[in-house]
Structure formats: structure tokens, C-alpha cells
Short mmCIF file of C-alpha atoms in Angstrom, two decimals:
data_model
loop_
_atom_site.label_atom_id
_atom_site.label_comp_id
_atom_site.label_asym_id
_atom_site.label_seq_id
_atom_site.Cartn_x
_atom_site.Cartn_y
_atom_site.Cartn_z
CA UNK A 1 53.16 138.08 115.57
CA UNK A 2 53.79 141.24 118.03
CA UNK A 3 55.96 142.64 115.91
CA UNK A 4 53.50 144.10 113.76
CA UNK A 5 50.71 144.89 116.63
CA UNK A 6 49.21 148.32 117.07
CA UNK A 7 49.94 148.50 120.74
CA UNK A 8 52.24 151.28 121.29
CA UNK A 9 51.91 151.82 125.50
CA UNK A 10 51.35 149.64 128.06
CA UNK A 11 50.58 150.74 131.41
CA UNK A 12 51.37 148.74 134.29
CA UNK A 13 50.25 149.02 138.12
CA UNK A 14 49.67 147.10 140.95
CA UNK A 15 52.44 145.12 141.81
CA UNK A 16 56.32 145.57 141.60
CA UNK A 17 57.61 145.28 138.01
CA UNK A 18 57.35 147.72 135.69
CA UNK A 19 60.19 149.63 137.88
CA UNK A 20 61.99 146.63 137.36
CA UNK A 21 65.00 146.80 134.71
CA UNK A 22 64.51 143.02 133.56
CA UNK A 23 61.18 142.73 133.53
CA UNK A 24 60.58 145.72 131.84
CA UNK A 25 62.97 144.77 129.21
CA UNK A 26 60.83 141.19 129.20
CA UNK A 27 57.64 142.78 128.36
CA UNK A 28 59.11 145.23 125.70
CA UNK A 29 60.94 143.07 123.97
CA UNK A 30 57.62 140.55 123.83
CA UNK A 31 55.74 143.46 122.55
CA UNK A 32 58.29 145.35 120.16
CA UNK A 33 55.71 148.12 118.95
CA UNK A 34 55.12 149.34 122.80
CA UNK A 35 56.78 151.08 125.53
CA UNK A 36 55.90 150.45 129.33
CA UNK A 37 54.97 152.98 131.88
CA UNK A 38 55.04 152.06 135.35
CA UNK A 39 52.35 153.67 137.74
CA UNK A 40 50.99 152.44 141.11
CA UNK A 41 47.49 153.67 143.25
CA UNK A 42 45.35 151.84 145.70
CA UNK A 43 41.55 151.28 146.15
CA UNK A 44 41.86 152.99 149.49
CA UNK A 45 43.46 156.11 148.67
CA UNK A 46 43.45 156.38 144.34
CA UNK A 47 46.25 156.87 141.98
CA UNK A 48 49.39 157.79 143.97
CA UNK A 49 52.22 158.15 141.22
CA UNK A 50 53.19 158.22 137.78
CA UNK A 51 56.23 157.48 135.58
CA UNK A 52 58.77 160.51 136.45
CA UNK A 53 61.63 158.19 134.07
CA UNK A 54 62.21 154.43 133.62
CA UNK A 55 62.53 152.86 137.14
CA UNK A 56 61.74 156.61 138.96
CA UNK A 57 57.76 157.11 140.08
CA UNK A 58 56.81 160.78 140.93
CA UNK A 59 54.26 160.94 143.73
CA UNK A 60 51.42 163.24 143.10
CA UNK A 61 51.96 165.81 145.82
CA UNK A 62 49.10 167.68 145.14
CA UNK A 63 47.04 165.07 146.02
CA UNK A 64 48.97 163.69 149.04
CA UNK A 65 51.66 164.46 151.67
CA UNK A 66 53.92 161.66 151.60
CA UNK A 67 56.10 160.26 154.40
CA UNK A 68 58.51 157.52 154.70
CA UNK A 69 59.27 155.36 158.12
CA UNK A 70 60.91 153.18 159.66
CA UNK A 71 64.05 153.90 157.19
CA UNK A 72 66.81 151.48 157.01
CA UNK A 73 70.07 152.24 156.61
CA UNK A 74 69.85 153.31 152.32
CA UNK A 75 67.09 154.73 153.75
CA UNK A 76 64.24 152.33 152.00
CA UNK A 77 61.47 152.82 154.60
CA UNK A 78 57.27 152.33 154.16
CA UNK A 79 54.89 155.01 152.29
CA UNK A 80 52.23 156.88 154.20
CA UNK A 81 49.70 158.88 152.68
CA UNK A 82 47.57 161.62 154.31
CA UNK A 83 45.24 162.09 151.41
CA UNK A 84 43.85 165.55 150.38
CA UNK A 85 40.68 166.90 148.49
CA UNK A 86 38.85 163.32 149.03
CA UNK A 87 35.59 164.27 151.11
CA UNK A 88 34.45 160.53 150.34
CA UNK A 89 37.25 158.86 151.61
CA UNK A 90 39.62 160.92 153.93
CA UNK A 91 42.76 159.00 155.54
CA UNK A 92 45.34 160.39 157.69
CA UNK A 93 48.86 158.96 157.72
CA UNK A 94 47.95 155.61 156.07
CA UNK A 95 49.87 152.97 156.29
CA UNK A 96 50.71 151.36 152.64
CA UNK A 97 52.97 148.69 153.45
CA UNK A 98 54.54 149.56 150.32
CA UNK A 99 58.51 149.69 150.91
CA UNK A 100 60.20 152.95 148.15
CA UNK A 101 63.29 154.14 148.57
CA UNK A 102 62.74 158.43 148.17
CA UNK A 103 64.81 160.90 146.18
CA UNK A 104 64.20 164.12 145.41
CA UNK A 105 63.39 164.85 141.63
CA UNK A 106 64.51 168.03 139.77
CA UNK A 107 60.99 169.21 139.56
CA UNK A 108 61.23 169.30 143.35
CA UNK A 109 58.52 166.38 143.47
CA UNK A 110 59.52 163.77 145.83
CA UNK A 111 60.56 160.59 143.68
CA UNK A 112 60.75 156.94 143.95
CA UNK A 113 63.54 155.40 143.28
CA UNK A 114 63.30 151.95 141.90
CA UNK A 115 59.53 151.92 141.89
CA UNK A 116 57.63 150.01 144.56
CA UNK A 117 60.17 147.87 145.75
CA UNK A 118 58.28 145.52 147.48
CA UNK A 119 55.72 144.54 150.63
CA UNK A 120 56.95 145.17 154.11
CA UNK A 121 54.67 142.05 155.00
CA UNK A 122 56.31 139.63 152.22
CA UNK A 123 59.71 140.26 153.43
CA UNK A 124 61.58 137.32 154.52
CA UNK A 125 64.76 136.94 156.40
CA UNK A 126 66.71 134.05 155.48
CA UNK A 127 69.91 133.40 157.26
CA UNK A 128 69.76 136.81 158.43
CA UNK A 129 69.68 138.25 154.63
CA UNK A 130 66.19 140.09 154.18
CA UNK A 131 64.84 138.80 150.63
CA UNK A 132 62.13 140.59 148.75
CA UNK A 133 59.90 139.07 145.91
CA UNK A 134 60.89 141.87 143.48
CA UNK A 135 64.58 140.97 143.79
CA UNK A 136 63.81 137.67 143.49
CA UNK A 137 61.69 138.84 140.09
CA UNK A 138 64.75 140.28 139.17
CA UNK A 139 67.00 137.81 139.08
CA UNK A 140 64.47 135.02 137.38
CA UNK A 141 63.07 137.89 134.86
CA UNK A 142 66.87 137.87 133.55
CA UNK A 143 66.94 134.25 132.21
CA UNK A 144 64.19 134.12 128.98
CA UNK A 145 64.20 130.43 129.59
CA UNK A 146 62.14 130.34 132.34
CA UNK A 147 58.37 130.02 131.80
CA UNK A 148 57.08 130.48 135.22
CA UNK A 149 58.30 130.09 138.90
CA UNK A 150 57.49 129.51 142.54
CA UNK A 151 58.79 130.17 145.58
CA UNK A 152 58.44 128.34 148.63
CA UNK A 153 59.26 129.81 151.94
CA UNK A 154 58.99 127.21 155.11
CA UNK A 155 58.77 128.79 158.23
CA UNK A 156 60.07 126.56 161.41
CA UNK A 157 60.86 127.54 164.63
CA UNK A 158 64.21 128.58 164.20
CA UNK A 159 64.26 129.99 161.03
CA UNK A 160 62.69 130.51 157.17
CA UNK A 161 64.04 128.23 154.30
CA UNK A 162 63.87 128.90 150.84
CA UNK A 163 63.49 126.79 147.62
CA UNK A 164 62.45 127.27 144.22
CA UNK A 165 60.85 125.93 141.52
CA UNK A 166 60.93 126.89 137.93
CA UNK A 167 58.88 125.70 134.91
CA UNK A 168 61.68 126.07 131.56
CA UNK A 169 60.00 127.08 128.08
CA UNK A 170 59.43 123.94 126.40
CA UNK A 171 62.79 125.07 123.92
CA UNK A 172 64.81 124.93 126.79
CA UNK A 173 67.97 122.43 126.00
CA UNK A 174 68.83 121.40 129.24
CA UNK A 175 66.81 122.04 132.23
CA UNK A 176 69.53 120.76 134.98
CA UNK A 177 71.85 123.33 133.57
CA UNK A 178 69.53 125.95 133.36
CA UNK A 179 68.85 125.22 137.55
CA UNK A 180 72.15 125.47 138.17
CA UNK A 181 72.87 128.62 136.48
CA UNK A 182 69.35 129.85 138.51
CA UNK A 183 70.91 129.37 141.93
CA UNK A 184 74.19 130.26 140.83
CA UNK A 185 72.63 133.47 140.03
CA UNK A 186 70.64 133.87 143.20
CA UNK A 187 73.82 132.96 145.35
CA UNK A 188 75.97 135.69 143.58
CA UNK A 189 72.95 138.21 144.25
CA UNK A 190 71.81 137.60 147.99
CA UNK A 191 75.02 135.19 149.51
CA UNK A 192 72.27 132.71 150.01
CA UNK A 193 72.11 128.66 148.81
CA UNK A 194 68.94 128.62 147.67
CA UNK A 195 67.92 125.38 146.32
CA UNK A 196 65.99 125.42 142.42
CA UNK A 197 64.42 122.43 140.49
CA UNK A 198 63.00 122.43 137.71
CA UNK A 199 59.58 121.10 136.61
CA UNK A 200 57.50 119.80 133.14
CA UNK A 201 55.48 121.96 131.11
CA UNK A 202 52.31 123.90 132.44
CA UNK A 203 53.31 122.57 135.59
CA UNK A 204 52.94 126.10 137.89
CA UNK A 205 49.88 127.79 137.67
CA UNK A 206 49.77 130.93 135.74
CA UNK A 207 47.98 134.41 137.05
CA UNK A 208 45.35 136.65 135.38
CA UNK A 209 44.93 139.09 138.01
CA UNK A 210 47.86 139.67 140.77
CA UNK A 211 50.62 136.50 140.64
CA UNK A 212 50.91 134.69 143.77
CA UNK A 213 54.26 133.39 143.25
CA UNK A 214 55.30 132.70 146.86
CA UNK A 215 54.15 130.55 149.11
CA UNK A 216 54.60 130.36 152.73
CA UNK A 217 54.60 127.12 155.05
CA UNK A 218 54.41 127.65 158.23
CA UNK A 219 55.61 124.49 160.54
CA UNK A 220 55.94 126.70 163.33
CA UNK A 221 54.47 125.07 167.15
CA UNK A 222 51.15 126.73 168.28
CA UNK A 223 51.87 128.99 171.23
#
């Protein structure tokens, strides 16, 4: 029973999540006693950013100078790092491929809004709507029936389809209604059909270390 554990902080990194508003609310309400603190670093360069306020990460400028390109139009662009005081391991305007949308804290640090929003490589346009794994998260971290879930992205030569499939908690009533409310959900979120079916118990694999969640077909000709 986590109601009465002795965890009172959990620290998460590595992937987006923790930034997230549903999924942070899915981890604290599994573990009552605690509250999450969202943080993210890399091998290559070392810890980056801390926890300025729930779903805000504060970069450490005294560590780095910290740029943002290729901005789109709410000006969510991807993080490069010049590193500084790292004689081991020195790197000049490294590319992340972490996509952050930046604000400008009142301690004059330069903020993340939302967290580490997502991959620039695991972007996918669908029907001309670009979809990232974190919204995605977003949407299927909202429904407490849902056990686990996979995406499948199929690339062809004219364009990338989407489907998913979700595993319900064995409680779950009614697993047709629960895929329709899914895809309901995802349509009223990105104007996209995206197909959901549901499978039996245990049926998805489940992650120790980083989740691999999507998975991409690619049924594109050979040049």
C-alpha cells in the first residue's frame, strides 16, 4: 500500500514526462506520500536543468550557453549547448535534438516551458499535422484505464499512418468503449482519425529503462 510509503520525492529525467500535467498527476497520485521533480541532462554534456516550477525547467546557465533553432512559429525550436568548465569533454554548439519551447524566468534564467517536449527525430507528420510522442503521452496518461500502449507509425511512399494499440487494466468494464473514447480523444486533440484497439492482459511489453512505445514501419521503395 503506497499510501503509507516513506518516499517523499521522486526525481525524474530522461525522457518527456515529468513536465507533463497528466502524467505527473499519474505518478503522484500512485505514490500519495511523494512529489515529482522533473530534471533532464545527457551523457554527452551532464545535467542541463532543474525544476524552476511544475512543467517549467531552468537551464543551468552557468554551466552552459543555451540556444534555440530552427523556431517554429510559437517559437518551439531545438536546444544547443556550448558547454563550459568541462576540460574532459568540451562541445561547442551541440546539437540535442531535444525540441523546448524558451521563456524567460523571473530570476532572469532562461526557462523551459513545458519541459522537454519531445525529439526532433520522433516527430511525425500525419496528414500534414506534426504529432509528437509526448502529446500523444498526454492524451493516453489522462484515461487511468489504460495499462500500457503502442503506437505504430507506417511509413509508405506517400505518407505516415497512425494506429494504436492499448492494453486496458484488467478492471476495465468495457474495452470497446474505452477505444472509442481513446480516439475520440485523440481526434478532438490533433484533428486526426487515428485508429485504437484494444488488446488482453500483459499483452504490450512493459519498459525498465527508456519505453519504446512507438514503432515505425517503413514500407517505403528502396531508392
Amino acid at each position: 500500500d503506497l499510501r503509507s510509503a516513506q518516499v517523499r520525492v521522486i526525481i525524474v529525467a530522461g525522457e518527456p514526462g515529468g513536465s507533463v500535467p497528466t502524467v505527473r498527476q499519474r505518478i503522484e497520485q500512485l505514490w500519495p506520500t511523494a512529489r515529482v521533480f522533473d530534471h533532464h541532462g545527457m551523457t554527452e554534456v551532464g545535467p542541463v536543468t532543474y525544476e524552476h516550477k511544475p512543467g517549467t525547467l531552468a537551464v543551468i546557465e552557468s554551466a552552459y550557453i543555451a540556444e534555440i533553432i530552427n523556431p517554429a512559429q510559437d517559437g518551439t525550436g531545438e536546444l544547443v549547448l556550448t558547454n563550459l568548465g568541462r576540460t574532459g569533454s568540451p562541445l561547442i554548439r551541440y546539437r540535442t535534438g531535444d525540441l523546448v519551447k524558451p521563456v524567460r524566468l523571473p530570476t532572469g534564467q532562461l526557462g523551459l516551458e513545458g519541459g522537454i517536449i519531445g525529439r526532433a527525430d520522433d516527430m511525425v507528420v500525419v496528414r500534414g499535422v506534426n504529432l509528437y510522442p509526448s502529446a500523444v503521452e498526454k492524451v493516453l496518461a489522462s484515461f487511468p484505464d489504460v495499462a500500457e500502449y503502442r503506437v505504430e507509425v507506417r511509413r509508405t511512399a506517400a505518407l505516415a499512418q497512425v494506429a494504436l494499440t492499448v492494453e486496458p487494466i484488467a478492471a476495465c468494464a468495457n474495452t470497446e468503449a474505452l477505444a472509442q473514447r481513446v480516439a475520440d480523444t485523440l481526434r478532438d486533440a490533433f484533428m486526426l482519425r487515428i485508429p485504437v484497439k484494444t488488446v488482453g492482459p500483459d499483452a504490450l511489453p512493459r519498459f525498465e529503462m527508456k519505453a519504446r512505445r512507438w514503432v515505425v514501419i517503413d514500407d517505403r521503395p528502396s531508392p
